[in-house]
Amino acid sequence: MALVGLFSAKDREFGSKLDLLAAAVEAHGGRVVSRHIQRRGVSSGGVDRMASPLSRRTLLSHGKAGEVADACRSSGVDVVVFANPLTEHQRAVLNDVFDCLVISSGDLRTDQG
């Protein structure tokens, strides 16, 4: 599995948030093979929009989505887990872009009962 997260540049806890997500994936029997982080608000133009997705279709920038897709294909990843909540439309688009199942961290919590 691959982990992906969009985090504000002000969020200093993004590493520990991904560690917790990795632990949840492993608790469900998954194995994390890569982590991908998109930071929002690092550039001067992004500061005003830190809480907004970079793309309403994919949550990520076009370049980052392509980077994750390439990494998933080369590693044989069959599931991508986002740290962020996703809309159904985002899931559908990302499933096509990444060519694998895309879920969010909330789906893991739901599965735990």
mmCIF file of C-alpha atoms in Angstrom:
data_model
loop_
_atom_site.group_PDB
_atom_site.id
_atom_site.type_symbol
_atom_site.label_atom_id
_atom_site.label_comp_id
_atom_site.label_asym_id
_atom_site.label_seq_id
_atom_site.Cartn_x
_atom_site.Cartn_y
_atom_site.Cartn_z
ATOM 1 C CA MET A 1 0.000 0.000 0.000
ATOM 2 C CA ALA A 2 0.960 3.605 -0.487
ATOM 3 C CA LEU A 3 0.114 6.433 1.888
ATOM 4 C CA VAL A 4 -0.727 9.907 0.597
ATOM 5 C CA GLY A 5 -1.464 13.092 2.493
ATOM 6 C CA LEU A 6 -2.136 16.740 1.735
ATOM 7 C CA PHE A 7 -0.916 18.826 4.657
ATOM 8 C CA SER A 8 -0.707 22.511 5.415
ATOM 9 C CA ALA A 9 2.793 23.954 5.579
ATOM 10 C CA LYS A 10 1.912 24.981 9.150
ATOM 11 C CA ASP A 11 1.230 21.357 10.133
ATOM 12 C CA ARG A 12 4.383 20.199 11.897
ATOM 13 C CA GLU A 13 2.784 16.862 12.868
ATOM 14 C CA PHE A 14 2.361 15.485 9.335
ATOM 15 C CA GLY A 15 5.059 12.853 9.875
ATOM 16 C CA SER A 16 3.442 11.472 13.013
ATOM 17 C CA LYS A 17 0.025 11.541 11.300
ATOM 18 C CA LEU A 18 1.411 9.352 8.518
ATOM 19 C CA ASP A 19 3.028 7.085 11.127
ATOM 20 C CA LEU A 20 -0.392 6.593 12.760
ATOM 21 C CA LEU A 21 -1.944 5.886 9.369
ATOM 22 C CA ALA A 22 0.792 3.344 8.619
ATOM 23 C CA ALA A 23 0.084 1.647 11.953
ATOM 24 C CA ALA A 24 -3.636 1.459 11.091
ATOM 25 C CA VAL A 25 -2.825 -0.044 7.685
ATOM 26 C CA GLU A 26 -0.552 -2.629 9.299
ATOM 27 C CA ALA A 27 -3.224 -3.430 11.910
ATOM 28 C CA HIS A 28 -5.473 -4.348 8.960
ATOM 29 C CA GLY A 29 -2.772 -6.647 7.548
ATOM 30 C CA GLY A 30 -1.426 -4.215 4.946
ATOM 31 C CA ARG A 31 2.181 -3.367 4.207
ATOM 32 C CA VAL A 32 3.178 0.216 3.450
ATOM 33 C CA VAL A 33 5.710 0.443 0.629
ATOM 34 C CA SER A 34 5.711 4.202 0.022
ATOM 35 C CA ARG A 35 4.633 7.531 1.471
ATOM 36 C CA HIS A 36 3.809 10.647 -0.521
ATOM 37 C CA ILE A 37 3.300 14.110 0.910
ATOM 38 C CA GLN A 38 1.844 17.184 -0.777
ATOM 39 C CA ARG A 39 2.416 20.359 1.220
ATOM 40 C CA ARG A 40 0.019 23.297 0.868
ATOM 41 C CA GLY A 41 1.099 26.849 1.617
ATOM 42 C CA VAL A 42 4.819 26.345 1.104
ATOM 43 C CA SER A 43 4.844 28.713 -1.873
ATOM 44 C CA SER A 44 3.886 32.352 -1.454
ATOM 45 C CA GLY A 45 0.706 31.868 -3.515
ATOM 46 C CA GLY A 46 -0.465 28.891 -1.475
ATOM 47 C CA VAL A 47 -0.516 30.507 1.951
ATOM 48 C CA ASP A 48 -3.962 32.067 1.494
ATOM 49 C CA ARG A 49 -5.452 28.737 0.387
ATOM 50 C CA MET A 50 -3.798 26.342 2.858
ATOM 51 C CA ALA A 51 -7.002 24.581 3.871
ATOM 52 C CA SER A 52 -8.197 24.063 0.281
ATOM 53 C CA PRO A 53 -7.371 21.086 -1.933
ATOM 54 C CA LEU A 54 -4.931 21.738 -4.766
ATOM 55 C CA SER A 55 -7.382 20.105 -7.153
ATOM 56 C CA ARG A 56 -11.062 19.458 -6.576
ATOM 57 C CA ARG A 57 -10.722 16.364 -8.777
ATOM 58 C CA THR A 58 -7.664 14.754 -7.180
ATOM 59 C CA LEU A 59 -6.924 16.767 -4.004
ATOM 60 C CA LEU A 60 -3.283 16.867 -5.191
ATOM 61 C CA SER A 61 -1.449 18.913 -7.782
ATOM 62 C CA HIS A 62 -1.269 17.384 -11.256
ATOM 63 C CA GLY A 63 2.461 16.742 -10.831
ATOM 64 C CA LYS A 64 2.119 15.043 -7.455
ATOM 65 C CA ALA A 65 -0.754 12.860 -8.701
ATOM 66 C CA GLY A 66 1.463 11.727 -11.590
ATOM 67 C CA GLU A 67 4.368 11.085 -9.230
ATOM 68 C CA VAL A 68 2.206 8.909 -6.979
ATOM 69 C CA ALA A 69 0.759 7.048 -9.972
ATOM 70 C CA ASP A 70 4.242 6.274 -11.304
ATOM 71 C CA ALA A 71 5.427 5.094 -7.884
ATOM 72 C CA CYS A 72 2.363 2.860 -7.471
ATOM 73 C CA ARG A 73 2.867 1.244 -10.866
ATOM 74 C CA SER A 74 6.575 0.651 -10.350
ATOM 75 C CA SER A 75 6.023 -0.812 -6.852
ATOM 76 C CA GLY A 76 2.975 -2.891 -7.733
ATOM 77 C CA VAL A 77 0.796 -1.041 -5.220
ATOM 78 C CA ASP A 78 -2.829 -2.147 -5.323
ATOM 79 C CA VAL A 79 -4.263 0.200 -2.645
ATOM 80 C CA VAL A 80 -3.576 3.869 -1.899
ATOM 81 C CA VAL A 81 -4.686 5.213 1.477
ATOM 82 C CA PHE A 82 -5.188 8.966 1.826
ATOM 83 C CA ALA A 83 -4.756 10.650 5.184
ATOM 84 C CA ASN A 84 -7.408 13.134 4.032
ATOM 85 C CA PRO A 85 -11.125 12.552 3.527
ATOM 86 C CA LEU A 86 -12.081 12.092 -0.127
ATOM 87 C CA THR A 87 -15.298 12.681 -2.012
ATOM 88 C CA GLU A 88 -16.721 9.869 -4.120
ATOM 89 C CA HIS A 89 -15.772 11.819 -7.235
ATOM 90 C CA GLN A 90 -12.168 12.210 -6.026
ATOM 91 C CA ARG A 91 -11.997 8.464 -5.315
ATOM 92 C CA ALA A 92 -13.249 7.630 -8.797
ATOM 93 C CA VAL A 93 -10.795 9.987 -10.498
ATOM 94 C CA LEU A 94 -7.879 8.815 -8.338
ATOM 95 C CA ASN A 95 -8.754 5.149 -8.957
ATOM 96 C CA ASP A 96 -8.336 5.872 -12.671
ATOM 97 C CA VAL A 97 -5.180 7.993 -12.263
ATOM 98 C CA PHE A 98 -3.430 5.540 -9.925
ATOM 99 C CA ASP A 99 -4.919 2.428 -11.565
ATOM 100 C CA CYS A 100 -5.690 0.913 -8.149
ATOM 101 C CA LEU A 101 -8.143 1.149 -5.259
ATOM 102 C CA VAL A 102 -8.098 4.477 -3.389
ATOM 103 C CA ILE A 103 -9.472 4.798 0.151
ATOM 104 C CA SER A 104 -9.150 7.297 2.973
ATOM 105 C CA SER A 105 -8.070 6.887 6.580
ATOM 106 C CA GLY A 106 -11.709 7.069 7.658
ATOM 107 C CA ASP A 107 -12.395 3.854 5.776
ATOM 108 C CA LEU A 108 -9.859 2.050 7.956
ATOM 109 C CA ARG A 109 -11.512 3.269 11.140
ATOM 110 C CA THR A 110 -14.934 2.172 9.847
ATOM 111 C CA ASP A 111 -13.610 -1.291 9.063
ATOM 112 C CA GLN A 112 -12.276 -1.693 12.602
ATOM 113 C CA GLY A 113 -15.829 -1.625 13.960
#
